[in-house]
Coordinates of N, CA, C and O in Angstrom, one line a residue:
M119 N 13.2 -51.1 -27.6 CA 14.2 -50.1 -27.9 C 13.5 -48.9 -28.5 O 14.1 -47.8 -28.6
E120 N 12.2 -49.0 -28.9 CA 11.6 -47.8 -29.5 C 11.5 -46.7 -28.4 O 11.2 -46.9 -27.3
G121 N 11.8 -45.5 -28.9 CA 11.8 -44.3 -28.0 C 13.1 -44.1 -27.2 O 13.2 -43.2 -26.5
L122 N 14.0 -45.0 -27.4 CA 15.3 -44.9 -26.6 C 16.3 -44.1 -27.4 O 16.6 -44.3 -28.5
T123 N 16.7 -43.0 -26.7 CA 17.6 -42.1 -27.4 C 19.0 -42.6 -27.3 O 19.3 -43.5 -26.5
L124 N 19.9 -42.1 -28.1 CA 21.3 -42.5 -28.0 C 21.9 -42.2 -26.6 O 22.6 -43.1 -26.1
H125 N 21.5 -41.1 -26.0 CA 22.0 -40.8 -24.7 C 21.5 -41.9 -23.7 O 22.3 -42.3 -22.8
H126 N 20.3 -42.3 -23.8 CA 19.8 -43.3 -22.9 C 20.5 -44.6 -23.1 O 20.8 -45.3 -22.2
A127 N 20.7 -45.0 -24.4 CA 21.4 -46.2 -24.7 C 22.8 -46.2 -24.1 O 23.2 -47.3 -23.5
V128 N 23.5 -45.2 -24.2 CA 24.9 -45.1 -23.7 C 24.9 -45.2 -22.2 O 25.6 -45.9 -21.5
T129 N 23.9 -44.5 -21.6 CA 23.7 -44.5 -20.1 C 23.5 -45.9 -19.6 O 24.0 -46.3 -18.6
K130 N 22.6 -46.6 -20.3 CA 22.3 -48.0 -19.9 C 23.5 -48.9 -20.0 O 23.7 -49.7 -19.1
C131 N 24.4 -48.7 -21.0 CA 25.6 -49.5 -21.1 C 26.5 -49.1 -19.9 O 27.2 -50.0 -19.3
W132 N 26.6 -47.9 -19.5 CA 27.5 -47.5 -18.5 C 27.0 -47.9 -17.1 O 27.8 -48.1 -16.2
T133 N 25.7 -47.9 -16.9 CA 25.1 -48.3 -15.6 C 24.6 -49.7 -15.4 O 24.1 -50.0 -14.4
A134 N 24.8 -50.5 -16.4 CA 24.3 -51.9 -16.4 C 25.0 -52.6 -15.2 O 26.2 -52.5 -15.0
Q135 N 24.2 -53.4 -14.5 CA 24.7 -54.3 -13.4 C 25.2 -55.5 -14.0 O 24.5 -56.5 -14.3
V136 N 26.6 -55.6 -14.2 CA 27.2 -56.8 -14.8 C 28.4 -57.1 -13.9 O 28.8 -56.4 -13.0
L137 N 29.0 -58.3 -14.2 CA 30.2 -58.7 -13.5 C 31.3 -57.7 -13.7 O 31.4 -57.1 -14.8
P138 N 32.1 -57.4 -12.7 CA 33.2 -56.4 -12.7 C 34.1 -56.6 -14.0 O 34.5 -55.6 -14.6
R139 N 34.4 -57.8 -14.3 CA 35.3 -58.0 -15.4 C 34.7 -57.7 -16.8 O 35.4 -57.5 -17.8
I140 N 33.3 -57.6 -16.8 CA 32.6 -57.3 -18.1 C 32.3 -55.8 -18.2 O 32.0 -55.3 -19.2
K141 N 32.4 -55.1 -17.0 CA 32.1 -53.7 -17.0 C 32.8 -52.8 -18.0 O 32.2 -52.0 -18.7
P142 N 34.1 -53.0 -18.2 CA 34.8 -52.2 -19.2 C 34.3 -52.5 -20.6 O 34.3 -51.5 -21.4
I143 N 33.9 -53.7 -20.9 CA 33.4 -54.0 -22.2 C 32.1 -53.3 -22.4 O 31.8 -52.7 -23.5
M144 N 31.2 -53.3 -21.4 CA 29.9 -52.7 -21.5 C 30.1 -51.1 -21.7 O 29.3 -50.5 -22.5
Q145 N 31.0 -50.6 -21.0 CA 31.2 -49.1 -21.1 C 31.9 -48.7 -22.5 O 31.6 -47.6 -23.0
A146 N 32.7 -49.6 -23.0 CA 33.3 -49.3 -24.3 C 32.4 -49.6 -25.5 O 32.6 -49.1 -26.6
L147 N 31.4 -50.4 -25.3 CA 30.5 -50.9 -26.4 C 29.9 -49.7 -27.2 O 30.0 -49.8 -28.5
P148 N 29.3 -48.6 -26.7 CA 28.8 -47.6 -27.5 C 29.8 -47.0 -28.4 O 29.6 -46.7 -29.6
S149 N 31.0 -46.7 -27.9 CA 32.1 -46.1 -28.7 C 32.5 -47.0 -29.8 O 32.8 -46.6 -30.9
C150 N 32.6 -48.3 -29.5 CA 33.0 -49.3 -30.5 C 32.0 -49.4 -31.6 O 32.4 -49.4 -32.8
I151 N 30.8 -49.4 -31.3 CA 29.7 -49.5 -32.3 C 29.8 -48.2 -33.2 O 29.7 -48.3 -34.4
A152 N 29.9 -47.0 -32.5 CA 29.9 -45.8 -33.3 C 31.1 -45.8 -34.2 O 31.0 -45.4 -35.4
W153 N 32.3 -46.2 -33.8 CA 33.5 -46.3 -34.6 C 33.3 -47.2 -35.8 O 33.7 -46.8 -36.9
E154 N 32.8 -48.4 -35.5 CA 32.6 -49.3 -36.6 C 31.6 -48.8 -37.6 O 31.8 -49.0 -38.9
L155 N 30.5 -48.2 -37.2 CA 29.6 -47.6 -38.1 C 30.2 -46.5 -38.9 O 30.0 -46.3 -40.1
W156 N 31.1 -45.7 -38.3 CA 31.8 -44.6 -39.0 C 32.7 -45.2 -40.1 O 32.7 -44.7 -41.2
K157 N 33.4 -46.2 -39.7 CA 34.3 -46.8 -40.7 C 33.5 -47.4 -41.9 O 33.9 -47.3 -43.1
R158 N 32.4 -48.1 -41.5 CA 31.5 -48.7 -42.6 C 31.0 -47.6 -43.5 O 31.0 -47.7 -44.7
R159 N 30.5 -46.5 -42.9 CA 30.0 -45.3 -43.7 C 31.1 -44.8 -44.7 O 30.8 -44.6 -45.8
N160 N 32.3 -44.6 -44.2 CA 33.4 -44.1 -45.0 C 33.7 -45.1 -46.1 O 34.0 -44.7 -47.2
N161 N 33.8 -46.4 -45.8 CA 34.1 -47.4 -46.8 C 33.1 -47.3 -47.9 O 33.4 -47.4 -49.1
R162 N 31.8 -47.3 -47.5 CA 30.7 -47.3 -48.5 C 30.8 -46.0 -49.3 O 30.6 -46.0 -50.6
K163 N 31.0 -44.9 -48.7 CA 31.0 -43.6 -49.4 C 32.2 -43.5 -50.4 O 32.0 -43.0 -51.5
Y164 N 33.3 -44.1 -50.1 CA 34.4 -44.1 -51.0 C 34.6 -45.3 -51.9 O 35.7 -45.6 -52.4
G165 N 33.5 -46.1 -52.0 CA 33.5 -47.2 -53.0 C 34.0 -48.5 -52.6 O 34.2 -49.4 -53.4
K166 N 34.4 -48.7 -51.3 CA 34.9 -50.0 -50.9 C 33.7 -50.9 -50.5 O 32.7 -50.4 -49.9
A167 N 33.8 -52.1 -50.8 CA 32.7 -53.1 -50.5 C 32.7 -53.3 -49.0 O 33.7 -53.4 -48.3
V168 N 31.5 -53.3 -48.4 CA 31.3 -53.6 -47.0 C 30.4 -54.8 -46.9 O 29.2 -54.7 -47.3
T169 N 30.9 -55.8 -46.2 CA 30.0 -57.0 -46.0 C 30.0 -57.2 -44.5 O 30.9 -56.8 -43.7
V170 N 28.9 -57.9 -44.1 CA 28.8 -58.3 -42.7 C 29.9 -59.2 -42.2 O 30.4 -59.1 -41.1
S171 N 30.3 -60.1 -43.1 CA 31.3 -61.1 -42.7 C 32.6 -60.4 -42.4 O 33.4 -60.8 -41.6
R172 N 32.9 -59.3 -43.1 CA 34.1 -58.5 -42.9 C 33.9 -57.6 -41.7 O 34.9 -57.3 -41.0
H173 N 32.7 -57.1 -41.5 CA 32.4 -56.2 -40.5 C 32.5 -56.8 -39.1 O 33.0 -56.2 -38.1
V174 N 32.1 -58.0 -38.9 CA 32.0 -58.6 -37.5 C 33.4 -58.8 -37.0 O 33.7 -58.4 -35.8
P175 N 34.4 -59.4 -37.7 CA 35.8 -59.5 -37.1 C 36.4 -58.1 -36.8 O 37.0 -58.0 -35.8
N176 N 36.1 -57.1 -37.6 CA 36.6 -55.8 -37.3 C 36.0 -55.2 -36.0 O 36.7 -54.6 -35.2
F177 N 34.7 -55.5 -35.8 CA 34.1 -55.0 -34.6 C 34.7 -55.7 -33.4 O 34.9 -55.1 -32.3
N178 N 34.9 -57.0 -33.5 CA 35.5 -57.8 -32.4 C 36.9 -57.2 -32.0 O 37.2 -57.0 -30.8
N179 N 37.7 -56.9 -33.0 CA 39.1 -56.3 -32.7 C 38.9 -54.9 -32.1 O 39.6 -54.6 -31.1
T180 N 38.0 -54.1 -32.6 CA 37.8 -52.8 -32.0 C 37.3 -52.9 -30.5 O 37.7 -52.2 -29.6
S181 N 36.4 -53.9 -30.3 CA 35.8 -54.1 -28.9 C 36.9 -54.5 -28.0 O 37.0 -54.0 -26.8
I182 N 37.8 -55.4 -28.4 CA 38.9 -55.8 -27.5 C 39.9 -54.6 -27.2 O 40.3 -54.4 -26.1
T183 N 40.2 -53.8 -28.3 CA 41.0 -52.6 -28.0 C 40.4 -51.6 -27.1 O 41.0 -51.1 -26.2
C184 N 39.1 -51.3 -27.3 CA 38.4 -50.4 -26.4 C 38.3 -50.9 -25.0 O 38.6 -50.1 -24.0
A185 N 38.1 -52.1 -24.8 CA 38.0 -52.7 -23.5 C 39.4 -52.7 -22.8 O 39.5 -52.4 -21.6
S186 N 40.4 -53.0 -23.5 CA 41.7 -53.0 -22.9 C 42.2 -51.6 -22.5 O 42.8 -51.4 -21.5
E187 N 41.8 -50.6 -23.3 CA 42.1 -49.2 -23.0 C 41.3 -48.8 -21.7 O 41.9 -48.1 -20.9
K188 N 40.1 -49.2 -21.6 CA 39.3 -48.9 -20.4 C 39.9 -49.6 -19.2 O 40.0 -49.0 -18.1
A189 N 40.3 -50.8 -19.3 CA 41.0 -51.5 -18.2 C 42.2 -50.9 -17.8 O 42.5 -50.7 -16.6
R190 N 43.0 -50.4 -18.8 CA 44.3 -49.7 -18.4 C 44.0 -48.4 -17.6 O 44.7 -48.1 -16.7
A191 N 43.0 -47.7 -18.0 CA 42.6 -46.5 -17.3 C 42.2 -46.8 -15.8 O 42.3 -46.1 -14.9
A192 N 41.7 -48.0 -15.6 CA 41.2 -48.4 -14.3 C 42.3 -48.8 -13.3 O 42.1 -49.0 -12.2
K193 N 43.5 -48.8 -13.8 CA 44.7 -49.2 -13.0 C 45.5 -48.0 -12.5 O 46.7 -48.1 -12.5
G194 N 44.8 -46.9 -12.3 CA 45.5 -45.7 -11.7 C 46.1 -44.8 -12.8 O 46.8 -43.9 -12.4
W195 N 45.8 -45.0 -14.0 CA 46.3 -44.1 -15.1 C 45.4 -42.8 -15.0 O 44.3 -42.8 -14.8
I196 N 46.1 -41.7 -15.4 CA 45.4 -40.4 -15.7 C 45.3 -40.3 -17.2 O 46.3 -40.4 -17.9
K197 N 44.1 -40.1 -17.7 CA 44.0 -39.8 -19.1 C 44.0 -38.4 -19.4 O 43.3 -37.6 -18.8
V198 N 44.8 -38.0 -20.3 CA 45.0 -36.6 -20.7 C 44.6 -36.4 -22.1 O 45.1 -37.1 -23.0
N199 N 43.6 -35.5 -22.4 CA 43.2 -35.2 -23.7 C 43.6 -33.8 -24.0 O 43.4 -32.9 -23.2
T200 N 44.2 -33.6 -25.2 CA 44.7 -32.2 -25.6 C 44.0 -31.8 -26.9 O 43.6 -32.7 -27.7
D201 N 43.9 -30.5 -27.1 CA 43.4 -30.0 -28.4 C 43.8 -28.6 -28.5 O 44.2 -27.9 -27.6
S202 N 43.6 -28.1 -29.8 CA 43.8 -26.7 -30.0 C 42.7 -26.2 -31.0 O 42.1 -27.1 -31.7
A203 N 42.5 -24.9 -31.1 CA 41.5 -24.4 -32.0 C 42.0 -23.1 -32.6 O 42.7 -22.4 -31.9
S204 N 41.8 -22.9 -33.9 CA 42.3 -21.7 -34.5 C 41.3 -21.2 -35.5 O 40.5 -22.0 -36.1
R205 N 41.3 -19.9 -35.7 CA 40.5 -19.3 -36.7 C 41.0 -19.6 -38.2 O 40.2 -19.8 -39.1
K206 N 42.3 -19.6 -38.3 CA 42.9 -20.0 -39.6 C 44.3 -20.5 -39.2 O 44.9 -20.1 -38.2
N207 N 45.0 -21.2 -40.2 CA 46.3 -21.6 -40.0 C 47.2 -20.3 -39.9 O 47.1 -19.4 -40.7
S208 N 48.1 -20.3 -38.9 CA 48.9 -19.1 -38.6 C 48.1 -17.9 -38.2 O 48.4 -16.8 -38.6
G209 N 47.1 -18.2 -37.4 CA 46.3 -17.1 -36.8 C 46.2 -17.3 -35.3 O 47.0 -17.9 -34.7
R210 N 45.2 -16.6 -34.8 CA 44.9 -16.7 -33.4 C 44.5 -18.1 -33.0 O 43.8 -18.7 -33.7
N211 N 45.0 -18.6 -31.9 CA 44.8 -20.0 -31.5 C 44.4 -20.0 -30.0 O 44.8 -19.1 -29.3
A212 N 43.9 -21.1 -29.6 CA 43.6 -21.4 -28.2 C 44.0 -22.9 -28.0 O 43.9 -23.7 -29.0
I213 N 44.5 -23.2 -26.9 CA 44.9 -24.6 -26.5 C 44.2 -25.0 -25.3 O 43.7 -24.1 -24.5
G214 N 44.1 -26.3 -25.1 CA 43.5 -26.8 -23.9 C 43.8 -28.2 -23.7 O 44.2 -28.9 -24.6
F215 N 43.5 -28.7 -22.4 CA 43.7 -30.1 -22.1 C 42.8 -30.3 -20.8 O 42.4 -29.4 -20.1
C216 N 42.5 -31.6 -20.7 CA 41.8 -32.0 -19.4 C 42.4 -33.4 -19.0 O 42.9 -34.1 -19.8
L217 N 42.4 -33.6 -17.7 CA 42.8 -34.8 -17.0 C 41.6 -35.5 -16.4 O 40.8 -34.8 -15.8
R218 N 41.5 -36.8 -16.7 CA 40.4 -37.5 -16.1 C 41.0 -38.7 -15.3 O 42.0 -39.3 -15.8
N219 N 40.4 -39.1 -14.2 CA 40.8 -40.2 -13.4 C 40.3 -41.5 -14.0 O 39.6 -41.5 -15.0
E220 N 40.5 -42.6 -13.3 CA 40.2 -43.9 -13.8 C 38.6 -44.1 -13.9 O 38.2 -45.0 -14.6
N221 N 37.9 -43.2 -13.2 CA 36.4 -43.3 -13.3 C 35.9 -42.4 -14.4 O 34.7 -42.3 -14.6
G222 N 36.7 -41.7 -15.1 CA 36.3 -40.8 -16.1 C 36.0 -39.4 -15.6 O 35.5 -38.6 -16.3
D223 N 36.2 -39.2 -14.3 CA 35.9 -37.9 -13.7 C 36.9 -36.8 -14.1 O 38.1 -37.2 -14.0
V224 N 36.5 -35.7 -14.5 CA 37.5 -34.6 -14.8 C 38.2 -34.2 -13.5 O 37.6 -33.8 -12.6
R225 N 39.5 -34.3 -13.5 CA 40.3 -33.9 -12.4 C 40.8 -32.4 -12.5 O 41.0 -31.7 -11.6
Y226 N 41.1 -32.0 -13.8 CA 41.5 -30.7 -14.0 C 41.3 -30.4 -15.5 O 41.4 -31.3 -16.4
A227 N 41.0 -29.1 -15.8 CA 40.8 -28.7 -17.2 C 41.5 -27.3 -17.3 O 41.5 -26.5 -16.4
F228 N 42.1 -27.1 -18.4 CA 42.9 -25.9 -18.7 C 42.7 -25.4 -20.1 O 42.6 -26.2 -21.0
D229 N 42.6 -24.1 -20.3 CA 42.6 -23.6 -21.6 C 43.1 -22.1 -21.6 O 43.1 -21.5 -20.6
R230 N 43.7 -21.7 -22.7 CA 44.1 -20.3 -22.8 C 44.3 -20.0 -24.3 O 44.6 -20.8 -25.1
E231 N 44.3 -18.7 -24.5 CA 44.6 -18.2 -25.9 C 46.1 -18.0 -26.0 O 46.8 -17.7 -25.1
I232 N 46.6 -18.3 -27.2 CA 48.0 -18.2 -27.5 C 48.2 -17.2 -28.6 O 47.3 -16.9 -29.3
N233 N 49.5 -16.8 -28.8 CA 49.8 -15.9 -29.9 C 49.7 -16.6 -31.2 O 49.4 -17.8 -31.2
E234 N 49.9 -15.9 -32.3 CA 49.8 -16.6 -33.6 C 50.8 -17.7 -33.6 O 51.9 -17.7 -33.2
A235 N 50.2 -18.8 -34.2 CA 51.0 -20.0 -34.4 C 50.3 -20.9 -35.5 O 49.1 -20.6 -35.8
T236 N 51.0 -21.8 -36.1 CA 50.4 -22.7 -37.0 C 49.5 -23.7 -36.2 O 49.7 -23.8 -35.0
N237 N 48.7 -24.4 -36.9 CA 47.8 -25.4 -36.2 C 48.7 -26.5 -35.5 O 48.4 -26.9 -34.4
T238 N 49.7 -26.9 -36.2 CA 50.6 -27.9 -35.7 C 51.3 -27.4 -34.4 O 51.5 -28.1 -33.4
E239 N 51.8 -26.2 -34.5 CA 52.5 -25.6 -33.3 C 51.5 -25.5 -32.1 O 51.9 -25.8 -31.0
A240 N 50.3 -25.1 -32.4 CA 49.3 -25.0 -31.3 C 49.0 -26.4 -30.7 O 48.9 -26.5 -29.5
E241 N 48.9 -27.4 -31.5 CA 48.6 -28.8 -31.0 C 49.8 -29.2 -30.1 O 49.6 -29.8 -29.1
A242 N 51.0 -29.0 -30.6 CA 52.2 -29.4 -29.9 C 52.3 -28.6 -28.5 O 52.6 -29.2 -27.5
L243 N 51.9 -27.4 -28.5 CA 52.0 -26.6 -27.3 C 51.0 -27.1 -26.3 O 51.2 -27.1 -25.1
A244 N 49.8 -27.5 -26.7 CA 48.8 -28.1 -25.9 C 49.3 -29.4 -25.2 O 49.1 -29.6 -24.0
V245 N 50.0 -30.2 -25.9 CA 50.7 -31.4 -25.4 C 51.7 -31.0 -24.3 O 51.8 -31.6 -23.2
V246 N 52.6 -30.1 -24.7 CA 53.6 -29.6 -23.8 C 53.0 -29.1 -22.4 O 53.5 -29.4 -21.3
E247 N 52.0 -28.2 -22.6 CA 51.3 -27.7 -21.4 C 50.8 -28.8 -20.5 O 50.9 -28.8 -19.3
A248 N 50.1 -29.8 -21.1 CA 49.5 -30.9 -20.4 C 50.6 -31.7 -19.7 O 50.4 -32.0 -18.5
L249 N 51.6 -32.0 -20.4 CA 52.7 -32.8 -19.7 C 53.4 -32.1 -18.7 O 53.9 -32.6 -17.6
S250 N 53.6 -30.8 -18.8 CA 54.2 -29.9 -17.8 C 53.3 -29.9 -16.5 O 53.9 -30.0 -15.4
Y251 N 52.0 -29.8 -16.7 CA 51.1 -29.9 -15.5 C 51.3 -31.3 -14.9 O 51.4 -31.3 -13.6
C252 N 51.3 -32.3 -15.6 CA 51.4 -33.7 -15.0 C 52.7 -33.8 -14.3 O 52.7 -34.4 -13.2
R253 N 53.8 -33.3 -14.8 CA 55.1 -33.4 -14.1 C 55.0 -32.6 -12.8 O 55.5 -33.1 -11.8
E254 N 54.4 -31.4 -12.9 CA 54.4 -30.5 -11.7 C 53.6 -31.2 -10.5 O 53.9 -31.1 -9.4
Y255 N 52.5 -31.9 -10.9 CA 51.7 -32.6 -9.9 C 52.0 -34.1 -9.7 O 51.1 -34.8 -9.2
N256 N 53.1 -34.5 -10.2 CA 53.6 -35.9 -10.0 C 52.7 -37.0 -10.6 O 52.6 -38.0 -10.0
Y257 N 52.0 -36.7 -11.7 CA 51.2 -37.7 -12.4 C 52.3 -38.5 -13.3 O 52.9 -37.9 -14.2
T258 N 52.5 -39.8 -13.0 CA 53.5 -40.5 -13.8 C 52.9 -41.5 -14.7 O 53.5 -41.9 -15.7
Q259 N 51.7 -42.0 -14.4 CA 51.0 -43.0 -15.3 C 50.1 -42.2 -16.2 O 48.9 -42.0 -15.8
I260 N 50.5 -41.8 -17.3 CA 49.8 -40.9 -18.2 C 49.4 -41.5 -19.5 O 50.2 -42.2 -20.1
W261 N 48.1 -41.4 -19.8 CA 47.6 -41.9 -21.1 C 47.2 -40.7 -21.9 O 46.2 -40.0 -21.6
L262 N 48.0 -40.3 -22.8 CA 47.9 -39.1 -23.6 C 47.1 -39.3 -24.9 O 47.5 -40.2 -25.7
Q263 N 46.1 -38.6 -25.1 CA 45.4 -38.6 -26.4 C 45.3 -37.3 -27.0 O 44.9 -36.3 -26.3
T264 N 45.6 -37.2 -28.3 CA 45.4 -35.9 -29.0 C 44.9 -36.3 -30.4 O 45.0 -37.4 -30.8
D265 N 44.3 -35.3 -31.0 CA 43.7 -35.6 -32.4 C 44.6 -35.2 -33.5 O 44.3 -35.2 -34.7
S266 N 45.9 -34.9 -33.1 CA 46.8 -34.4 -34.2 C 48.0 -35.4 -34.3 O 48.3 -36.1 -33.5

């Protein structure tokens, strides 16, 4: 493992030659590990006890969730990620979204600047724009993710 960068480790998980039913687990593994490490870091930072015995069951639950989400995407779902960016609340904003197919390939990406709006209004507008696009192009199996 010495000299292996994070990028190389993630690539190895994604390209590993494994049984098809295990592939979603291998692909979700780096995200699950990063998520569990982030939760562990936050618990420790804010004074909560962190033990390995508590950490392992949490990781198993996260792994199952990540793998099931990957499997759902593999069944013809279009994954839509939306976001907005602003200089300040109630200021200039930009919105955007991207659509990815079951292989994770970007099918479409969109962004534009909008007039003044609150952060929440901008986030909501990004979702509306994404869903409008999906409706126009007859995407019906939509997995929508937003950070808001």
